[in-house]
PDB file of C-alpha atoms in Angstrom:
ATOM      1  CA  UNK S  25       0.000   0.000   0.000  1.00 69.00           C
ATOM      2  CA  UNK S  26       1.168   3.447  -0.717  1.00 84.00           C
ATOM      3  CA  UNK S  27       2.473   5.540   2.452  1.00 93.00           C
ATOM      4  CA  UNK S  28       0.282   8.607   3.104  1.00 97.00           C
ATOM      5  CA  UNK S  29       1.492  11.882   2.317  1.00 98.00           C
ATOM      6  CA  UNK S  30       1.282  15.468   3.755  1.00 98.00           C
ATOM      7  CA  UNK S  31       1.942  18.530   1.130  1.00 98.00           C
ATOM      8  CA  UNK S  32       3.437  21.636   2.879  1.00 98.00           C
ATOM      9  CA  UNK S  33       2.859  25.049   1.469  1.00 98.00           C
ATOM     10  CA  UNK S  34       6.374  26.850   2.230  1.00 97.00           C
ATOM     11  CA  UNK S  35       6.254  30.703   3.073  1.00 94.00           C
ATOM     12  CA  UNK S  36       4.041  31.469   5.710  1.00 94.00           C
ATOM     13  CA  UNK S  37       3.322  27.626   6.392  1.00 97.00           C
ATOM     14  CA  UNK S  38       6.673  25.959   7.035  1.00 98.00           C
ATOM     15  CA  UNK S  39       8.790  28.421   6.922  1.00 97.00           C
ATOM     16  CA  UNK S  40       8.098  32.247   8.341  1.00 95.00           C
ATOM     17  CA  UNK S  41       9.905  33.991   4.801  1.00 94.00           C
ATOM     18  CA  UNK S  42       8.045  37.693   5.299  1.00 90.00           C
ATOM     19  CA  UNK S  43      10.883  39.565   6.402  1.00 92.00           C
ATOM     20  CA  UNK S  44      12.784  38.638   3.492  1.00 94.00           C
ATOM     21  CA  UNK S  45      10.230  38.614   1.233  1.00 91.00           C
ATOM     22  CA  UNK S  46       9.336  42.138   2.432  1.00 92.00           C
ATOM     23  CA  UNK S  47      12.878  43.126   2.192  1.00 94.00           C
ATOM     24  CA  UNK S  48      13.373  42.038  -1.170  1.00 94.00           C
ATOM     25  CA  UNK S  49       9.739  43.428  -2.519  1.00 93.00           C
ATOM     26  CA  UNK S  50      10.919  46.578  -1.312  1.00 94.00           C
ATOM     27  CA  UNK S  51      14.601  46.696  -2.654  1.00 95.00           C
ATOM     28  CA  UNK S  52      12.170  46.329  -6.294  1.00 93.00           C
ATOM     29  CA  UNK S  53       9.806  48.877  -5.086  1.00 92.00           C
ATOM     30  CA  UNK S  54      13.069  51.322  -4.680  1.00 93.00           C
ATOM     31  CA  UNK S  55      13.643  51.185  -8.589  1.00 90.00           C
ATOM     32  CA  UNK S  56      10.086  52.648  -9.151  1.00 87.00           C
ATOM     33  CA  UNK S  57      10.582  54.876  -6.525  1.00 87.00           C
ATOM     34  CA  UNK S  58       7.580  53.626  -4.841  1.00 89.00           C
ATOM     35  CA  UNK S  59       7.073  53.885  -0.994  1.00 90.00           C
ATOM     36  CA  UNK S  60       8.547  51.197   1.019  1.00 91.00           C
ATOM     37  CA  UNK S  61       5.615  48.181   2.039  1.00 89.00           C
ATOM     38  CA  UNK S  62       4.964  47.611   5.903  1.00 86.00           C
ATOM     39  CA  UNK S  63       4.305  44.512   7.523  1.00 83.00           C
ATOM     40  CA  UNK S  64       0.793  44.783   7.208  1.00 78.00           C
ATOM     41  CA  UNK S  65       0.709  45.757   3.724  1.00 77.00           C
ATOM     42  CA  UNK S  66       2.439  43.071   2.802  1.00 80.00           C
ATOM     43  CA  UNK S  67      -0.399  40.657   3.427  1.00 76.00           C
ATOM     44  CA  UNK S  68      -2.177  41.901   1.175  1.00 77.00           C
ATOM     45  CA  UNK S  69       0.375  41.110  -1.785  1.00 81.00           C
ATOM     46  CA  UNK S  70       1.798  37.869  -1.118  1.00 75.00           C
ATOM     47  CA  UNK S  71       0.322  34.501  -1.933  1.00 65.00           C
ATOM     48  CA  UNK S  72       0.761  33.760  -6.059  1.00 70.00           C
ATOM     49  CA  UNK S  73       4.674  34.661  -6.046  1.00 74.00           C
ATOM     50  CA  UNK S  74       6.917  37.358  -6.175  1.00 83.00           C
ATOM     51  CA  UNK S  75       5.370  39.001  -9.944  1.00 87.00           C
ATOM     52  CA  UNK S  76       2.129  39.156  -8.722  1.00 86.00           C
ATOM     53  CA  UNK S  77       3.820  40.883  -5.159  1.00 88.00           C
ATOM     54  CA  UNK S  78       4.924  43.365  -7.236  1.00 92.00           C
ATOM     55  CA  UNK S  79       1.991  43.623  -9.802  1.00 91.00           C
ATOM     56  CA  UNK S  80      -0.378  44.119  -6.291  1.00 89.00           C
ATOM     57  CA  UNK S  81       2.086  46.709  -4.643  1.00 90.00           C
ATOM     58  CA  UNK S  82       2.026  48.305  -7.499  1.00 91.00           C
ATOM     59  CA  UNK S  83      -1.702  49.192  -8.231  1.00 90.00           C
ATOM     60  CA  UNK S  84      -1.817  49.507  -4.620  1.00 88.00           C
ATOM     61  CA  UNK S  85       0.050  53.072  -5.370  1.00 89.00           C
ATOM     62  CA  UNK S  86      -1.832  53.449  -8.183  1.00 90.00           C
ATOM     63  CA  UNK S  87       1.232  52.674 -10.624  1.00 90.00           C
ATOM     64  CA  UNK S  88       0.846  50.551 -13.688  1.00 86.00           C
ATOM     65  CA  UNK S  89       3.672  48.256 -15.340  1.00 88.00           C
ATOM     66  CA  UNK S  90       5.044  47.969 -18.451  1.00 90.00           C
ATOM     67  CA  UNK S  91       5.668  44.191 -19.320  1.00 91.00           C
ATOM     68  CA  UNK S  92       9.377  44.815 -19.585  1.00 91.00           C
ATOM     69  CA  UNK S  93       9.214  46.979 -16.494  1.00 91.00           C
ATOM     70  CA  UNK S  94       7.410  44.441 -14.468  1.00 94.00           C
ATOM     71  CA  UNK S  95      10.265  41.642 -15.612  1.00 94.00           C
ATOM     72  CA  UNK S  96      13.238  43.937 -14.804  1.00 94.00           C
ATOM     73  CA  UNK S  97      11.609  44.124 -11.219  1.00 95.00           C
ATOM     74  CA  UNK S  98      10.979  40.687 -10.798  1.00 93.00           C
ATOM     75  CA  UNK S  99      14.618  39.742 -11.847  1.00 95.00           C
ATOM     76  CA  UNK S 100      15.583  42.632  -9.080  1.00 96.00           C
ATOM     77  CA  UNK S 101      13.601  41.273  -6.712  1.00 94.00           C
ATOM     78  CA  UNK S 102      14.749  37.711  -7.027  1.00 93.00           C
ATOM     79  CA  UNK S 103      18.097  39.042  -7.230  1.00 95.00           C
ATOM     80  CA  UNK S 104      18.238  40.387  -4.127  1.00 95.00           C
ATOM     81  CA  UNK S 105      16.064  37.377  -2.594  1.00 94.00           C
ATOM     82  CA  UNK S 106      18.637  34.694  -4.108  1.00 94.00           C
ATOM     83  CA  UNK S 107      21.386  36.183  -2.792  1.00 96.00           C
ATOM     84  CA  UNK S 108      20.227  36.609   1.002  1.00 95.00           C
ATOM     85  CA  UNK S 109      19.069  32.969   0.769  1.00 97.00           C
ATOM     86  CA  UNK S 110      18.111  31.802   4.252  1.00 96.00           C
ATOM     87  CA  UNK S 111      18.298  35.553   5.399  1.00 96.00           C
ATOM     88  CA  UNK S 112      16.111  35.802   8.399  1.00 96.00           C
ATOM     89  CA  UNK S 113      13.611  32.516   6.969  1.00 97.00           C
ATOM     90  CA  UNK S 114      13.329  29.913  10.081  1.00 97.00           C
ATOM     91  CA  UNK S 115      11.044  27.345  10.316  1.00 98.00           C
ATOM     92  CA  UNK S 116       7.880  28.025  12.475  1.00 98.00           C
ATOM     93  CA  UNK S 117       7.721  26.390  16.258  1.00 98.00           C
ATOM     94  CA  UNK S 118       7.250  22.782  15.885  1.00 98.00           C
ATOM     95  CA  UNK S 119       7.819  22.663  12.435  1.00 98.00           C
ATOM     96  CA  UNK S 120      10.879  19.942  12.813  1.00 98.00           C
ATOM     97  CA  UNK S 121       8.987  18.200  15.630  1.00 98.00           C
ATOM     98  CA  UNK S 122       5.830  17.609  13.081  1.00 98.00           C
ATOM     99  CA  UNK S 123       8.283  16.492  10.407  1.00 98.00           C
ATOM    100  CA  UNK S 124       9.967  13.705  12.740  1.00 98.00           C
ATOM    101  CA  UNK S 125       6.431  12.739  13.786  1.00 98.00           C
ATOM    102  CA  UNK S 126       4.729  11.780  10.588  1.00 98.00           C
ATOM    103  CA  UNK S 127       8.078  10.816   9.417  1.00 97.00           C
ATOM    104  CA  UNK S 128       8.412   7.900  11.983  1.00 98.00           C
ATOM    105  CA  UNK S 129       4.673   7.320  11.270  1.00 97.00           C
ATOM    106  CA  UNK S 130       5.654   5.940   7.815  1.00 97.00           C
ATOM    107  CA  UNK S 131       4.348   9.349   6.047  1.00 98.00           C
ATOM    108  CA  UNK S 132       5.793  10.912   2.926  1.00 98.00           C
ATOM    109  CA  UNK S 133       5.971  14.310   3.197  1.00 98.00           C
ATOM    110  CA  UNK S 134       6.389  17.017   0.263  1.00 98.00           C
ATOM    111  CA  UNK S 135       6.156  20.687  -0.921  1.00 98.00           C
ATOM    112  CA  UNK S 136       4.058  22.768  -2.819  1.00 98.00           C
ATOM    113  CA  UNK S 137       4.560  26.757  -3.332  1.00 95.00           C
ATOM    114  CA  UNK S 138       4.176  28.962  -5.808  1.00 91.00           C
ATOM    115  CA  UNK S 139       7.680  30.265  -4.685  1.00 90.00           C
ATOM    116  CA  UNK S 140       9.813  28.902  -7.383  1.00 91.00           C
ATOM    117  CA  UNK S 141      11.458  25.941  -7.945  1.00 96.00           C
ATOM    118  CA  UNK S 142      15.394  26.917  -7.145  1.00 95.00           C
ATOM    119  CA  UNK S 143      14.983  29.491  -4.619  1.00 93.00           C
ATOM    120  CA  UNK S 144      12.270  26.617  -2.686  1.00 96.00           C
ATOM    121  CA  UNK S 145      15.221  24.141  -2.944  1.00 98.00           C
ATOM    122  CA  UNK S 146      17.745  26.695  -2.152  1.00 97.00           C
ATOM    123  CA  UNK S 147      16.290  27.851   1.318  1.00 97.00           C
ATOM    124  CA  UNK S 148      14.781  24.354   2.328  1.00 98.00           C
ATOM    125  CA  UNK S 149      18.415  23.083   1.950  1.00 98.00           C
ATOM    126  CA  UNK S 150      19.780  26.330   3.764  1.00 97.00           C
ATOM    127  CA  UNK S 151      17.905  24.988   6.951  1.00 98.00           C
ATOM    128  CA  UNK S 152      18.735  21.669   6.457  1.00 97.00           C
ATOM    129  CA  UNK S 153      15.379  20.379   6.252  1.00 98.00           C
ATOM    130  CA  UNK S 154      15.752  19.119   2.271  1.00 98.00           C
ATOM    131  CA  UNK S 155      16.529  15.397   3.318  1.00 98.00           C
ATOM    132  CA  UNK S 156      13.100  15.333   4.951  1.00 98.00           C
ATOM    133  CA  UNK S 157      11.128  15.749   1.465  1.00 98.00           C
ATOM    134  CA  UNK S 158       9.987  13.692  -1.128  1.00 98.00           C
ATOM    135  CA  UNK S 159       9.606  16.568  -3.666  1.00 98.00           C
ATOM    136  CA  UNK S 160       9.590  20.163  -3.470  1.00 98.00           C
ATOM    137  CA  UNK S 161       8.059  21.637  -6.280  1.00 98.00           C
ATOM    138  CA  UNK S 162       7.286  25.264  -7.179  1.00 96.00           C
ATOM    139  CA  UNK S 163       5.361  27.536  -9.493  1.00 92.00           C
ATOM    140  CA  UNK S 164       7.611  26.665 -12.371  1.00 94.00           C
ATOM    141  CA  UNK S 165       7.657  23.207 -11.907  1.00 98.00           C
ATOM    142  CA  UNK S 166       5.292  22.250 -13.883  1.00 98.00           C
ATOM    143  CA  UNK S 167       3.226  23.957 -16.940  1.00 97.00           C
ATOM    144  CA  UNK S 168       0.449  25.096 -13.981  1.00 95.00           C
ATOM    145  CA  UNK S 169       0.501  26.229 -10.636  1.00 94.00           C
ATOM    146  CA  UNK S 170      -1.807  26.687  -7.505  1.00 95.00           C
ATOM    147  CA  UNK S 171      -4.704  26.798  -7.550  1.00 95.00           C
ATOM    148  CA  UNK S 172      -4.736  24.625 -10.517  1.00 97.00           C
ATOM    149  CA  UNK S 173      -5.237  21.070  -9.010  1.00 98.00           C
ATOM    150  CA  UNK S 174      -3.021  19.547 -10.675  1.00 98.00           C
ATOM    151  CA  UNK S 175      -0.099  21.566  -9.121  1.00 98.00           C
ATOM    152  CA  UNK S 176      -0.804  19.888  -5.796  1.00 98.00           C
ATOM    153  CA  UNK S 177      -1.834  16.009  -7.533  1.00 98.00           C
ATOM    154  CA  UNK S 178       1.654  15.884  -9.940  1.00 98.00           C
ATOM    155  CA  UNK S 179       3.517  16.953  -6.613  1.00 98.00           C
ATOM    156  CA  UNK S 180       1.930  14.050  -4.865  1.00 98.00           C
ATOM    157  CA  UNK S 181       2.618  11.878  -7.880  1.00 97.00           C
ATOM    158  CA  UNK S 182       6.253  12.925  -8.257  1.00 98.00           C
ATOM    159  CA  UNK S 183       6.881  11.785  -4.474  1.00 98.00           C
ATOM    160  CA  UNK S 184       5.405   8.755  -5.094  1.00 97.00           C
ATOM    161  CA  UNK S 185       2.426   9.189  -3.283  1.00 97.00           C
ATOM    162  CA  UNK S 186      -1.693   8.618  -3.500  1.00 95.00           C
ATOM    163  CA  UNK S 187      -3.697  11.773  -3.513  1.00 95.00           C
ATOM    164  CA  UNK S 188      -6.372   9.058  -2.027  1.00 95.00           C
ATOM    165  CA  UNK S 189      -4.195   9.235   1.100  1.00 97.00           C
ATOM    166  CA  UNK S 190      -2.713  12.554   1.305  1.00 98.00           C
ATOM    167  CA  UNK S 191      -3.144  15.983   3.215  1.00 98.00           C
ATOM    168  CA  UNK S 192      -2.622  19.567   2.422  1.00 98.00           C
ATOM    169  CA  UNK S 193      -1.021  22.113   4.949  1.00 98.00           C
ATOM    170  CA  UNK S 194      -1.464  25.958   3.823  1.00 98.00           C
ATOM    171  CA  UNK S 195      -1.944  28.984   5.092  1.00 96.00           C
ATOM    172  CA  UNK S 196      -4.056  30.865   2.371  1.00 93.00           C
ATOM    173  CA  UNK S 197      -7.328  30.439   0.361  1.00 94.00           C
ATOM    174  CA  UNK S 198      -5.466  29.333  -2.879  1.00 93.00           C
ATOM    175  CA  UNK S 199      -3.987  26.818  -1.085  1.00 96.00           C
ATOM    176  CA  UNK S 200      -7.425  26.096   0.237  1.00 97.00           C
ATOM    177  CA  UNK S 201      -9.028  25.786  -3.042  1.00 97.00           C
ATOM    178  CA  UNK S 202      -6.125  23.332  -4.081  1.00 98.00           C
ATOM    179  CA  UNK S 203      -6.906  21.618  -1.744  1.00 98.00           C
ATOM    180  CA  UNK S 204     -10.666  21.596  -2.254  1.00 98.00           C
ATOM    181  CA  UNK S 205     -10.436  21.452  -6.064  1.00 98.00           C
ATOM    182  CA  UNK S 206      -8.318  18.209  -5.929  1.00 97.00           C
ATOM    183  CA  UNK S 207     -10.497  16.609  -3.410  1.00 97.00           C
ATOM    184  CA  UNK S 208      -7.889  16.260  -0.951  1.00 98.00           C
ATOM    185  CA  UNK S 209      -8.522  17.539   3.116  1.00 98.00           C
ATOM    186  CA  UNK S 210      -6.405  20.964   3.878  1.00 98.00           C
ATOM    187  CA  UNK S 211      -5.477  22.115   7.138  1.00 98.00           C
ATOM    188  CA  UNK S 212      -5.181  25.545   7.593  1.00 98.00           C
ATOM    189  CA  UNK S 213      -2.216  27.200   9.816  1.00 98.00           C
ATOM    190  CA  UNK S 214      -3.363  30.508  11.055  1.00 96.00           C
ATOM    191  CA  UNK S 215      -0.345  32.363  11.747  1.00 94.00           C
ATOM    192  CA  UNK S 216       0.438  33.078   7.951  1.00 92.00           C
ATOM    193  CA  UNK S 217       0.313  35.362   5.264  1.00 88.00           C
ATOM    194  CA  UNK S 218      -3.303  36.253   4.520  1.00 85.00           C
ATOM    195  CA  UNK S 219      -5.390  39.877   5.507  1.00 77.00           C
ATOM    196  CA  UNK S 220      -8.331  37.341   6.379  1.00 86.00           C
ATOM    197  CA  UNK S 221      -8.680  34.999   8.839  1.00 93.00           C
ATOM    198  CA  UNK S 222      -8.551  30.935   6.842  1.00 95.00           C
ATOM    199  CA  UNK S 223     -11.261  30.085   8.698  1.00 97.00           C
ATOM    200  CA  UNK S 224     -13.216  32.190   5.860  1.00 97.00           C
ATOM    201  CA  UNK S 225     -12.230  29.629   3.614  1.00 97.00           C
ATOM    202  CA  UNK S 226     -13.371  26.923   4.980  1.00 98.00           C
ATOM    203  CA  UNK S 227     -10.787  23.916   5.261  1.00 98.00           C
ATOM    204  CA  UNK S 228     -10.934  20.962   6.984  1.00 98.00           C
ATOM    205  CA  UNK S 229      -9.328  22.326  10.000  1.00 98.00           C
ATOM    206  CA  UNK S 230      -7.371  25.017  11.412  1.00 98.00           C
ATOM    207  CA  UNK S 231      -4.472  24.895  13.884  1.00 98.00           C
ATOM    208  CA  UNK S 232      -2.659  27.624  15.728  1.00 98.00           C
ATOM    209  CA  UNK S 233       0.768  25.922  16.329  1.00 98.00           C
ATOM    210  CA  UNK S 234       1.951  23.080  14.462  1.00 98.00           C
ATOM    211  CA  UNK S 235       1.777  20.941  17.557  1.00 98.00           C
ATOM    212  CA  UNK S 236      -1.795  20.522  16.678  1.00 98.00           C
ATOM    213  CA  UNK S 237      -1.016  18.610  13.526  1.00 98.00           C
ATOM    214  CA  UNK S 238      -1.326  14.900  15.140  1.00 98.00           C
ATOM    215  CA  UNK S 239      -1.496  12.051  13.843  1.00 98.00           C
ATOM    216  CA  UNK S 240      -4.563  11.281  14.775  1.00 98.00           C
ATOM    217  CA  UNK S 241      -6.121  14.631  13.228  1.00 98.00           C
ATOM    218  CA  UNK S 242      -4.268  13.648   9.375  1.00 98.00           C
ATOM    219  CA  UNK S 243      -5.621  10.107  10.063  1.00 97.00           C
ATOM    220  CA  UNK S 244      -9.059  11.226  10.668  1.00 97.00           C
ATOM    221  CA  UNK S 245      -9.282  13.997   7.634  1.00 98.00           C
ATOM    222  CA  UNK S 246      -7.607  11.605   5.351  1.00 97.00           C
ATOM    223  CA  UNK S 247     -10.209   8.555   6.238  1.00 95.00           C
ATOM    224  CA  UNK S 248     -13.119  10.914   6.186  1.00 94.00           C
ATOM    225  CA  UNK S 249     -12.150  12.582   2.515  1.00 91.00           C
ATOM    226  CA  UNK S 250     -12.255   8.806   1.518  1.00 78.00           C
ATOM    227  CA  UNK S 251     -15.481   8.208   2.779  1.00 61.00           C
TER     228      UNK S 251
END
């Protein structure tokens, strides 16, 4: 039988990225001589990567981008992100206890962001958590990205895993509607990057810490989603 699986989002789920992030969405912002983005503001750009951060941040000042414009900020703010690679980035409390637990329970365990690819690897391998995961797969990955489906079912596939016995972890409504749209049970973290609160968006659960993610709380979402 094939080992069940849990699917991490990254930033804001495993791993609290925002004040790089933040950092490096402003050193872009500085080239358009835009007004630096506050904690709070930054909520409200950050969930679909870092050219729709900057796209949002944008039109949030009421500035419009060119096409080349908006890919010589992107490359800036990667840049700058790439090169401060793990920066500030640690793992949330109880992030390496949860991984050890479902890990000596026989689980697989992967990633799915819309981060991409290299700079996922990069950092997860900066905290020395890499060995722990399956797959790690990001917004250029494959041809699609969350919310597509199919972003979260190919990751499960590439790990070698059954989307019959798997379980999402986010922090956000897209990966929520992953989640949802794949027919697969999501548990929301609440301490991540959204300006709502996930219970809004209605997954399966929602923990505060990730010493709420038992066993016996995947076991129970998983069995009930195969119902």
């Amino acid at each position: 039988m094939t080992r069940p699986i849990i699917v991490f989002d990254l930033d804001g789920t495993l791993i609290d990225t925002a004040p790089d992030l933040l950092d490096s969405l402003n050193h872009s912002l500085a080239a358009s001589e835009l007004a630096a983005v506050d904690e709070v503001g930054f909520r409200r750009f950050v969930g679909h990567g870092g050219r729709v951060m900057i796209e949002r941040a944008h039109a949030a000042q009421q500035r419009s981008l060119a096409v080349e414009e908006h890919d010589r900020l992107l490359k800036r703010f990667l840049d700058h992100y790439t090169d401060n690679i793990p920066g500030k980035s640690r793992p949330y409390p109880g992030v390496v206890e949860t991984i050890a637990r479902f890990e000596a329970a026989g689980y697989l365990l992967a990633v799915c962001t819309n981060k991409y690819e290299a700079n996922s690897v990069a950092l997860i391998e900066a905290l020395g958590l890499a060995k722990h995961f399956a797959a790690i797969c990001g917004q250029d990955t494959f041809a699609f990205r969350k919310p597509d489906p199919r972003h979260l079912t190919e990751t499960i596939a590439l790990a070698g895993g059954d989307p019959h016995r798997a379980l999402m972890v986010g922090d956000s409504q897209t990966d929520i509607d992953t989640a949802k749209a794949a027919g697969i049970p999501v548990v929301a973290v609440d301490f991540g990057y959204t300006d709502r609160h996930v219970r809004e968006f209605e997954p399966s659960a929602v923990i505060s810490h990730f010493d709420a993610l038992t066993l016996g709380l995947a076991e129970r979402l998983i069995a009930a989603a195969g119902r």
